[in-house]
Coordinates of C-alpha atoms in Angstrom, one line a residue:
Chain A
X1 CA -16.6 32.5 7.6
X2 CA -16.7 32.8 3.9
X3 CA -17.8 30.3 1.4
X4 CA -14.7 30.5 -0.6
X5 CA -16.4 28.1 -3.3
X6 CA -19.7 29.8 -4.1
X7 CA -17.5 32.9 -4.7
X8 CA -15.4 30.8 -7.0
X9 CA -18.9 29.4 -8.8
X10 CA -20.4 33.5 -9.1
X11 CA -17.6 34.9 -10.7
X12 CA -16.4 31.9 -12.9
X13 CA -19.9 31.3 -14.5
X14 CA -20.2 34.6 -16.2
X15 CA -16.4 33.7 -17.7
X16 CA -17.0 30.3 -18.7
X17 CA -19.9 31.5 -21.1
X18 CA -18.0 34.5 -22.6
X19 CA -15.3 31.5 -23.3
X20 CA -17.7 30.4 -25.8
X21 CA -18.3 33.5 -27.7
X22 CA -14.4 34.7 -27.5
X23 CA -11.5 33.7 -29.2
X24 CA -7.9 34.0 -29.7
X25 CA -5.8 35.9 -27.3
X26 CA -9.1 36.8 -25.6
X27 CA -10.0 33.3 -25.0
X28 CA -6.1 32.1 -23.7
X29 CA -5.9 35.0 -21.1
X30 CA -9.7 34.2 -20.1
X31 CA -9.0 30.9 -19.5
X32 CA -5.8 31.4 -17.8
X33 CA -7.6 33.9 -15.8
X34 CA -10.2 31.2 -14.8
X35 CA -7.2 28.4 -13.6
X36 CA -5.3 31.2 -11.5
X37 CA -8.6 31.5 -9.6
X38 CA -9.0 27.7 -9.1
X39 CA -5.5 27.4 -8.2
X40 CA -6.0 30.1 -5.6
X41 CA -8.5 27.9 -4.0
X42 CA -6.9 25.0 -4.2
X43 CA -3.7 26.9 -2.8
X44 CA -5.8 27.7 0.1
X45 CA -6.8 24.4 1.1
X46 CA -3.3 23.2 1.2
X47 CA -2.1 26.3 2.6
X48 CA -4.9 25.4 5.3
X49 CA -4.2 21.7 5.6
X50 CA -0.4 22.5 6.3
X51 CA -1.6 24.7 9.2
X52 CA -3.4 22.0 10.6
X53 CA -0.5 19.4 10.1
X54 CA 2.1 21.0 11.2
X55 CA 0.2 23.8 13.8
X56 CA 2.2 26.6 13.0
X57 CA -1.0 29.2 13.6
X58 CA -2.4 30.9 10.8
X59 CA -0.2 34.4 11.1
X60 CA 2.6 32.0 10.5
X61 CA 1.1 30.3 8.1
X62 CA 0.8 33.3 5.7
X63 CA 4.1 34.0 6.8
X64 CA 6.1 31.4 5.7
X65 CA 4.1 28.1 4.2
X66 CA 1.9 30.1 1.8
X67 CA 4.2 32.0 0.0
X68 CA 5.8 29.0 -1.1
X69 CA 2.1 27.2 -1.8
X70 CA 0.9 29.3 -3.7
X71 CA 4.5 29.9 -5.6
X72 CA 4.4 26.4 -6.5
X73 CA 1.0 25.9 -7.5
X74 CA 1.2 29.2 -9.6
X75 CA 4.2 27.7 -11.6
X76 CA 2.4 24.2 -12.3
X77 CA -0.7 25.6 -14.9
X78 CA 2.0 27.1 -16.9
X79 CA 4.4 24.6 -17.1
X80 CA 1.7 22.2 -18.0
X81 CA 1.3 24.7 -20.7
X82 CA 4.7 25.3 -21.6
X83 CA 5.3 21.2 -21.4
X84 CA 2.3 20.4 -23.5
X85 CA 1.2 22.6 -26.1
X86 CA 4.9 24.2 -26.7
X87 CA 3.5 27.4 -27.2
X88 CA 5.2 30.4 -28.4
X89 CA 6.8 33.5 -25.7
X90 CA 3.9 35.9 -26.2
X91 CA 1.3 33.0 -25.2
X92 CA 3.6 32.0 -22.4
X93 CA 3.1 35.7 -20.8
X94 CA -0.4 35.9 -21.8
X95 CA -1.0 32.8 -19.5
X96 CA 1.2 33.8 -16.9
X97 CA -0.7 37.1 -16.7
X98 CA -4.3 35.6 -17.3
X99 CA -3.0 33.1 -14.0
X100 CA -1.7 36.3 -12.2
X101 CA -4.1 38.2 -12.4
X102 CA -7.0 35.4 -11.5
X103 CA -5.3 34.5 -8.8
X104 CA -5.0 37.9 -6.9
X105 CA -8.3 38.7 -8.3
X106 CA -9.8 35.6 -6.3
X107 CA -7.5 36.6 -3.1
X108 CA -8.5 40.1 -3.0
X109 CA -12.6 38.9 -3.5
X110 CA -12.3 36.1 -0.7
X111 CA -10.0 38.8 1.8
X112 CA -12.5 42.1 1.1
X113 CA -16.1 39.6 2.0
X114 CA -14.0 38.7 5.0
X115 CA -12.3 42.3 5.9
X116 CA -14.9 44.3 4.3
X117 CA -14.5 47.1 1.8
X118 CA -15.7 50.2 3.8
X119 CA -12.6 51.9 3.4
X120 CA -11.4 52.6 -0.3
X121 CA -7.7 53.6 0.2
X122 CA -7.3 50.1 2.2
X123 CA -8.7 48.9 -0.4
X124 CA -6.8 50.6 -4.0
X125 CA -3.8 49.4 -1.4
X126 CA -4.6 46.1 -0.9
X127 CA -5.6 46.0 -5.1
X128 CA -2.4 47.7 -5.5
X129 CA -0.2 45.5 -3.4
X130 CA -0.9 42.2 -4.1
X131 CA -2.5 42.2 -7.1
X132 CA 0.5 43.5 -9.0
X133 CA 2.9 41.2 -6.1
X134 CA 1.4 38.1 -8.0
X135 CA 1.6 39.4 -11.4
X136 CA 5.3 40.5 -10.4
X137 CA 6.3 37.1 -9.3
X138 CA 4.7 35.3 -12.1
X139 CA 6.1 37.2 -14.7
X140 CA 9.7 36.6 -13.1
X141 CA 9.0 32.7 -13.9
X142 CA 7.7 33.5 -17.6
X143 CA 11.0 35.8 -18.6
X144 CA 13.1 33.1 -17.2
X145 CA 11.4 30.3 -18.8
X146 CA 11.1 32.6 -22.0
X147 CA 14.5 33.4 -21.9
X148 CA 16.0 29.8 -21.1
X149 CA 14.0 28.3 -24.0
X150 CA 15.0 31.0 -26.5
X151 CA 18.8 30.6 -25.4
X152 CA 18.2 26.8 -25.4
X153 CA 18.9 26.7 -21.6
X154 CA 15.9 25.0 -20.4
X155 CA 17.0 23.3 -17.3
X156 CA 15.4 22.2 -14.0
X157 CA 17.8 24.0 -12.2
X158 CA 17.0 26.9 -14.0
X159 CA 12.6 26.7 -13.4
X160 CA 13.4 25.7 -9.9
X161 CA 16.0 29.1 -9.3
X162 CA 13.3 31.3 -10.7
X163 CA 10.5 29.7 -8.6
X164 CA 12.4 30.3 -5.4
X165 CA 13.2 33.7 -6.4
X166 CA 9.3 34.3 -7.1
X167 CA 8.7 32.5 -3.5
X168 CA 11.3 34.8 -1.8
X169 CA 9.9 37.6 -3.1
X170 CA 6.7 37.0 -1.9
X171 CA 7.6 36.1 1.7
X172 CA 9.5 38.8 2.2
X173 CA 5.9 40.5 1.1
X174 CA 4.0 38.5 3.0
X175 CA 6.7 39.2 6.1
X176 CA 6.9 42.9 5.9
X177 CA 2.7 43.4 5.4
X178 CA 2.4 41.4 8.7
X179 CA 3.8 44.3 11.0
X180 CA 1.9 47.2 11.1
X181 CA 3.5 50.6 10.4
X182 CA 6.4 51.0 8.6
X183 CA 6.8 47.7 7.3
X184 CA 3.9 47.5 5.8
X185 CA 4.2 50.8 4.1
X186 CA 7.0 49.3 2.7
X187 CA 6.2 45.5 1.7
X188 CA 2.6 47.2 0.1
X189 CA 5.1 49.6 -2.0
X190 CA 7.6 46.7 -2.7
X191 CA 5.4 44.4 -5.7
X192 CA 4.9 48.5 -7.6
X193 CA 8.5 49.1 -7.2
X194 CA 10.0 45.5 -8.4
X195 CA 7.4 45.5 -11.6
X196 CA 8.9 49.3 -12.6
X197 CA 12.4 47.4 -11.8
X198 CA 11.1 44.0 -14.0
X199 CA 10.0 46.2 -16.4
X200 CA 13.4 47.1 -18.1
X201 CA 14.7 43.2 -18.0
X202 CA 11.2 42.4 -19.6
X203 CA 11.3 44.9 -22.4
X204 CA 14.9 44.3 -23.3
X205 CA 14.1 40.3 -23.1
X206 CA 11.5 40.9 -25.8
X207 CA 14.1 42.3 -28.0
X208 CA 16.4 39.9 -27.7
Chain B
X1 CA 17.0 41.0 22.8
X2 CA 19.0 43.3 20.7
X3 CA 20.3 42.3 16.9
X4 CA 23.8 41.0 16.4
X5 CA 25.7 44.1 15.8
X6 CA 28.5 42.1 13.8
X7 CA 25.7 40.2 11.9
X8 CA 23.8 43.2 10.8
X9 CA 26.9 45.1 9.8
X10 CA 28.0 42.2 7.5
X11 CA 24.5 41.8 6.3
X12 CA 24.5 45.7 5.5
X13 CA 27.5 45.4 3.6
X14 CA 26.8 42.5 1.3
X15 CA 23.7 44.0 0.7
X16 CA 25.1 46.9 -0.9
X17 CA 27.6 44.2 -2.8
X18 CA 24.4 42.6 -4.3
X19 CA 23.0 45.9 -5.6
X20 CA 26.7 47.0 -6.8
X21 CA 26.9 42.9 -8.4
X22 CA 23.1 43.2 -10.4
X23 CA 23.8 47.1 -11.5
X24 CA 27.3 45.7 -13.5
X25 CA 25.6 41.9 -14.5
X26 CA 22.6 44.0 -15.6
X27 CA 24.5 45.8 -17.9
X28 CA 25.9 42.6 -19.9
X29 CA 21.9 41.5 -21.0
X30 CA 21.5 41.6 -24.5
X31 CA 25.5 42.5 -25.5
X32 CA 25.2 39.1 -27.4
X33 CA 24.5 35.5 -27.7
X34 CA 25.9 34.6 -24.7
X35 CA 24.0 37.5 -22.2
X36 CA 21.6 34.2 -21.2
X37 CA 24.8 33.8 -18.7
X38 CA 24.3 37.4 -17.6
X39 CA 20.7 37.1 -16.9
X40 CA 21.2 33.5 -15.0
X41 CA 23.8 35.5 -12.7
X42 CA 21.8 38.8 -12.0
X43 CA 18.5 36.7 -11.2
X44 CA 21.0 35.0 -9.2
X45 CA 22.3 37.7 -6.7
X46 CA 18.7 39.1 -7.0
X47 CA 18.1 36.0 -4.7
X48 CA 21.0 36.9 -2.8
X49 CA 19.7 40.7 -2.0
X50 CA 16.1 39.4 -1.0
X51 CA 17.8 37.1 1.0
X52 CA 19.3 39.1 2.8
X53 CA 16.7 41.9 3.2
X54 CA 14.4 39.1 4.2
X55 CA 17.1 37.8 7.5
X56 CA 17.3 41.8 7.7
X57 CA 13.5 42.1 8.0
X58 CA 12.6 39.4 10.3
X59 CA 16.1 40.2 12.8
X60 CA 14.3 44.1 12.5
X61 CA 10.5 43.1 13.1
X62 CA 11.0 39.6 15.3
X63 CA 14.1 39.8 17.3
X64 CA 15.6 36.8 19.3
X65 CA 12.5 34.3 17.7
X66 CA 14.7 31.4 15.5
X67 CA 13.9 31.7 12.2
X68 CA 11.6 28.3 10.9
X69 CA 12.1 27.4 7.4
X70 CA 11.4 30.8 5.6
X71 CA 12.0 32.4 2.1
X72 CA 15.6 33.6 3.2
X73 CA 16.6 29.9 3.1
X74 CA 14.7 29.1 -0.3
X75 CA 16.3 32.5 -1.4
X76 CA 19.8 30.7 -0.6
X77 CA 18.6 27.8 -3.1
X78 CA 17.6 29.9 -5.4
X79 CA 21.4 31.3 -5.9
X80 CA 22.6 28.0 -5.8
X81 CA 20.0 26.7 -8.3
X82 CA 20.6 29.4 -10.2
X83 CA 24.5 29.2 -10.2
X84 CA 23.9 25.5 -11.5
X85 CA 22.0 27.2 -14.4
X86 CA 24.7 29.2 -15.2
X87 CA 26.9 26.6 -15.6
X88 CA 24.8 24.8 -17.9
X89 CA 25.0 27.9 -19.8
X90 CA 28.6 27.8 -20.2
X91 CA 29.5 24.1 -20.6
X92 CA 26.5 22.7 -21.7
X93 CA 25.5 19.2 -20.7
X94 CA 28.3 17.7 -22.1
X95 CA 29.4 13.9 -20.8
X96 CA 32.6 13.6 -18.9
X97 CA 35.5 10.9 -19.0
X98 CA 35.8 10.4 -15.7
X99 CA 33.1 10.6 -13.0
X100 CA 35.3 9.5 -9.6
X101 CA 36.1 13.5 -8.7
X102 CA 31.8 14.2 -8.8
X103 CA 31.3 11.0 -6.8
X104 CA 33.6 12.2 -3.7
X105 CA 32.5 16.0 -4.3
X106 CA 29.1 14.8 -3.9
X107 CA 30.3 12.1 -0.8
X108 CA 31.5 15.0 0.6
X109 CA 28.0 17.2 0.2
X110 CA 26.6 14.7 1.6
X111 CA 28.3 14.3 4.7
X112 CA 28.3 18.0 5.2
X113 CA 24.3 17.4 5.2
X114 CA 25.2 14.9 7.7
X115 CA 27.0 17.1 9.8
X116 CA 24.5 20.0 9.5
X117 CA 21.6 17.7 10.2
X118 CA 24.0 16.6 13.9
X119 CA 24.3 20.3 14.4
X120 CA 20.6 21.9 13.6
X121 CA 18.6 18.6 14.2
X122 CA 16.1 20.8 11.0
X123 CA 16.0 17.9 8.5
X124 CA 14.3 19.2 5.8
X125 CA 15.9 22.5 5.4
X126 CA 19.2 20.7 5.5
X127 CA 18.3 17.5 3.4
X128 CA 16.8 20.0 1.0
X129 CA 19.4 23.0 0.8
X130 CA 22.1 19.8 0.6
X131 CA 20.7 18.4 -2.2
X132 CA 20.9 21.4 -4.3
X133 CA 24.3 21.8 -3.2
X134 CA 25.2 18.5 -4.3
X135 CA 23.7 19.0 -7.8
X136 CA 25.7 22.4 -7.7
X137 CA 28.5 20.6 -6.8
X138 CA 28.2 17.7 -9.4
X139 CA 28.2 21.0 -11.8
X140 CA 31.2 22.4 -11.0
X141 CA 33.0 19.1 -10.9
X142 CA 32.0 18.7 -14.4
X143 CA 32.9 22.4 -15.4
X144 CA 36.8 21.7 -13.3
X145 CA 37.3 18.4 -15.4
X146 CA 35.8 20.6 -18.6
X147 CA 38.0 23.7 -18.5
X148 CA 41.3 21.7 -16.6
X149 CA 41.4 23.8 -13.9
X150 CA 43.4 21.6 -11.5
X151 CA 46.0 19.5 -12.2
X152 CA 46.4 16.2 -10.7
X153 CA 48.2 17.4 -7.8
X154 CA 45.7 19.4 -6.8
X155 CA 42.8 16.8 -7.6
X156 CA 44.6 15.0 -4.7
X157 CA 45.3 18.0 -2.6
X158 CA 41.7 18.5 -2.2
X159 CA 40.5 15.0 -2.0
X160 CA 42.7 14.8 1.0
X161 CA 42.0 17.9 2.8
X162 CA 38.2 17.5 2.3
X163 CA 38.3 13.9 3.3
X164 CA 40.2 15.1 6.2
X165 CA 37.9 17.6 7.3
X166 CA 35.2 15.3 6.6
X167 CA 36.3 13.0 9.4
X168 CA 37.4 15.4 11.6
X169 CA 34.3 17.4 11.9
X170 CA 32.6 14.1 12.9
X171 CA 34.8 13.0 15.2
X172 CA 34.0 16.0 17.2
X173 CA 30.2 14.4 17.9
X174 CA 32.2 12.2 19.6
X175 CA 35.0 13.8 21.7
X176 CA 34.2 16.2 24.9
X177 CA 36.1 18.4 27.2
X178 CA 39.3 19.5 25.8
X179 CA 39.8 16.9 23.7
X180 CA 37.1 18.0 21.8
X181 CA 38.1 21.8 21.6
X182 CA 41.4 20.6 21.0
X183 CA 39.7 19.1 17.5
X184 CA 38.0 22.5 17.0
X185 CA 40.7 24.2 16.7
X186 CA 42.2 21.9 14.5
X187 CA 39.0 22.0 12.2
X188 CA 39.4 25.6 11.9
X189 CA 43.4 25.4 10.9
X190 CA 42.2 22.7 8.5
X191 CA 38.9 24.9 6.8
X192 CA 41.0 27.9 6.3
X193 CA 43.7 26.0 4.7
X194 CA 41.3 25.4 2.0
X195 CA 40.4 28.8 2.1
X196 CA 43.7 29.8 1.5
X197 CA 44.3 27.5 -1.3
X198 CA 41.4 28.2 -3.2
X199 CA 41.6 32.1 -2.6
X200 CA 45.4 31.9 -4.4
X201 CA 44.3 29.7 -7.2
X202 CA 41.2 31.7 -7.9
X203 CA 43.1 34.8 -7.8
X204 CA 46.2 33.4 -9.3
X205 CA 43.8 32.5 -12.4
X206 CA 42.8 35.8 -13.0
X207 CA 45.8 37.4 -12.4
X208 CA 46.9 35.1 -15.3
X209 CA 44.4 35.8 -18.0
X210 CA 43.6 32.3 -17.5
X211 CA 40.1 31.2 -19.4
X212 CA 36.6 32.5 -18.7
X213 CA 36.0 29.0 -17.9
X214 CA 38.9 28.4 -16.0
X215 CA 38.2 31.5 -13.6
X216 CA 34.5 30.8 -13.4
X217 CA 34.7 27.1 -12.7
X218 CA 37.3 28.0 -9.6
X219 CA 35.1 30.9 -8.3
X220 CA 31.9 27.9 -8.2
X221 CA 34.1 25.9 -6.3
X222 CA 36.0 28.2 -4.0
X223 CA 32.3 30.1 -3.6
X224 CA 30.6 26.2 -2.9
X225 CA 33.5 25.5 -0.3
X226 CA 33.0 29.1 1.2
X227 CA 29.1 27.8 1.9
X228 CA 30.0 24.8 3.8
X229 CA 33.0 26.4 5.6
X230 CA 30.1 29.4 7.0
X231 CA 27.9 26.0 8.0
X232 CA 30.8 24.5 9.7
X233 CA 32.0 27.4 12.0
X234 CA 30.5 28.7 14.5
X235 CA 30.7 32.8 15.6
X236 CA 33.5 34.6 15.1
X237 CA 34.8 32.5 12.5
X238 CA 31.5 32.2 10.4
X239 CA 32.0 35.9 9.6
X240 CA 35.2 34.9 8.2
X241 CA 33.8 32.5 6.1
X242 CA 31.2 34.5 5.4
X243 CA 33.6 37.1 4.0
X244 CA 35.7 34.3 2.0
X245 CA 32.2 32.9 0.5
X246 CA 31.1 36.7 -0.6
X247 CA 34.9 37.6 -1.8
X248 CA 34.3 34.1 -4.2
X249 CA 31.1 35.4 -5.2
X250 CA 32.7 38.3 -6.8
X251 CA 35.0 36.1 -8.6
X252 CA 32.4 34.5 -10.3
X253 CA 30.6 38.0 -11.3
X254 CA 33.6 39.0 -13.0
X255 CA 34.3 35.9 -14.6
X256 CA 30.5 35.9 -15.7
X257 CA 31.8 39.4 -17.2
X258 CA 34.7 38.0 -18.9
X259 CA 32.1 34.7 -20.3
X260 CA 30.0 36.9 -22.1
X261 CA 32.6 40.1 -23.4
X262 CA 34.5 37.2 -24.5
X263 CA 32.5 35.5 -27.3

């Protein structure tokens, strides 16, 4: 048992200070660094409450409600962003990165206390795997929503399709890192191989 | 319990026609103003390939355990959410005249969900997957009335077969015996009817030359039709449908083609 919430408290004070003495870009990715770590939490809690409701088990769980949880709660900072402040397409991925990366950052602090951190090629794997899988699926939302708004093709249906895709992606993750052996091996090589993939589409959005 | 050998060969081989479909879509974002469409399309069938390495994954790692709600299925809305967004691309949000052909397309949806919801007893998958399809389907309608792809004749054509299948399909909750497989039969001559019209009339388009819009606004609907045709068969005849759906699908990546080469 882990005290998920004192973790979140020890690494967010040190942040919340250097908010005050940073600005500009610094300050927005801080910041959106220190809501994807709350929303990780949160994510949890409903991840855990679901569990509980509906008594899939927690294997399950992981499998097939959190990928969508945390999709979803991933996606809401940034619209809230996008909706209220209207800001411009390199703030959008600076936020979606800052939310990214907090939120795997969180992840990966809460799963090594619990796994333990003896072995450092489980763990460069683990920081590999799903620390770029939720910057991966993140991004996807941002170039969509970047490229909608440019194009002046905002539409739910068009927010909506990307988050699925995100939450796809990371169940099929989430599925294939469940199995040992093989499948593993393959879902931890999967997030490295979609952001060299992404990467194109991202760069050649940029230009657009 | 082994994998269905039929299933996974299909599954193999639209796999490979997702990858083929995002290598040539890919290609089209950033030609010009109109590549939006492009990218729309190849996030699109992206869905489509995780999809269906996800239903190849879990067949692979948990064979003969049904499937619960899972991302394959919210990979299957993101297509059709995605399709929707394409079409907003191409005819905009623009008002129609007449709103009495999305009212029975959308009837019709939602008596699919109906029959999907008699069939599965799963609720929310089926309440939610529907209700994409119908705002898919209020779409399409919209870009059909936009780009006159039917005529009147074939407004009617549809709004009687569809109707027809409609009532057929439920009538079969309440028949048994042979009476009932009688009906099945006759739901199958009915559902590939359709299939048969739509195929010509998509192709027929572009054989023509007819409009971008024209061609892509048939493959929607012929692709849409293909979706609930797959949810109302059962084995062998899904696989058929399956095929028809996927055929449609390629319709619509080469009508995406000629959208954004034509501007």
């Amino acid at each position: 048992m882990i005290y998920a919430e004192n973790i979140l408290i020890c690494i967010s004070v040190p942040l919340l200070v250097a908010l005050a003495f940073i600005g500009g870009s610094a300050r927005k990715f801080t910041a959106s660094f220190l809501v994807g770590m709350i929303i990780c939490l949160i994510s949890a809690y409903i991840s855990g409450f679901l569990d509980l409701a509906s008594g899939m088990g927690d294997e399950e769980t992981a499998i097939f409600i959190s990928p969508m949880v945390e999709e979803i709660m991933k996606l809401l900072p940034l619209l809230f962003y996008l909706l209220m402040f209207q800001p411009d397409d390199e703030n959008i991925y600076l936020s979606a990165m800052g939310i990214g990366a907090g939120f795997a950052t969180f992840e990966n602090c809460c799963y090594i206390l619990t796994a333990g951190a003896d072995k450092l090629i489980y763990v460069l794997i683990r920081g590999m795997a799903v620390g770029v899988m939720h910057i991966v699926s993140i991004l996807s939302l941002a170039l969509v929503i970047c490229l909608a708004r440019r194009f002046k093709a905002m539409s739910v249906s068009a927010i909506l399709g990307a988050l699925s895709f995100s939450m796809t992606f990371h169940g099929l993750y989430n599925l294939l890192v469940s199995e040992p052996g093989l499948p593993s091996y393959i879902g931890y090589g999967l997030p490295l191989v979609t952001a060299m993939l992404l990467y194109f589409p991202y760069k050649k959005a940029k230009n657009l | 319990m082994t994998i269905n050998s039929m299933a996974l060969i299909s599954n193999l081989i639209y796999t490979a026609m997702s990858i083929v479909i995002i290598i040539r879509n890919a290609r089209l974002i950033g030609k010009n103003s109109r590549s939006i469409t492009a990218v729309f399309f190849t996030l699109s069938t992206c869905s489509m390939l995780l999809s269906y390495i996800y239903w190849l994954a879990y067949e692979i790692l948990r064979p003969g355990i049904r499937m619960p709600f899972a991302a394959n299925e919210v990979g299957e809305m993101a297509i059709n959410l995605l399709l929707a967004s394409v079409l907003v691309t191409v005819f905009g949000m623009n008002k129609i005249s007449s709103y009495k052909e999305a009212i029975f397309g959308i009837a019709f949806q939602i008596a699919c969900i109906l029959l999907w919801i008699g069939w599965s007893g799963e609720w929310v998958q089926d309440i939610l997957s529907g209700l994409i399809l119908c705002y898919l389907v209020f779409m399409t309608v919209k870009a059909l009335i936009i780009s006159g792809a039917f005529n009147r004749r074939e407004w009617q054509f549809q709004g009687i077969s569809l109707g027809l299948l409609a009532i057929l399909q439920g009538m079969t909750f309440l028949l048994e015996g042979k009476t009932k497989a009688t009906l099945d039969v006759i739901c199958y001559v009915v559902i590939f009817i359709i299939c048969i019209f739509y195929t010509l009339k998509t192709i027929g388009a572009a054989r023509n030359k007819a409009s971008s819009e024209v061609l892509l606004s048939l493959a929607c609907v012929s692709f849409i039709y293909g979706l609930n045709a797959m949810y109302m068969s059962a084995e062998p005849m899904y696989y058929a449908a399956e095929l028809f759906c996927n055929a449609m699908y390629i319709m619509i990546s080469l009508a995406i083609k000629r959208v954004v080469m034509e501007e």
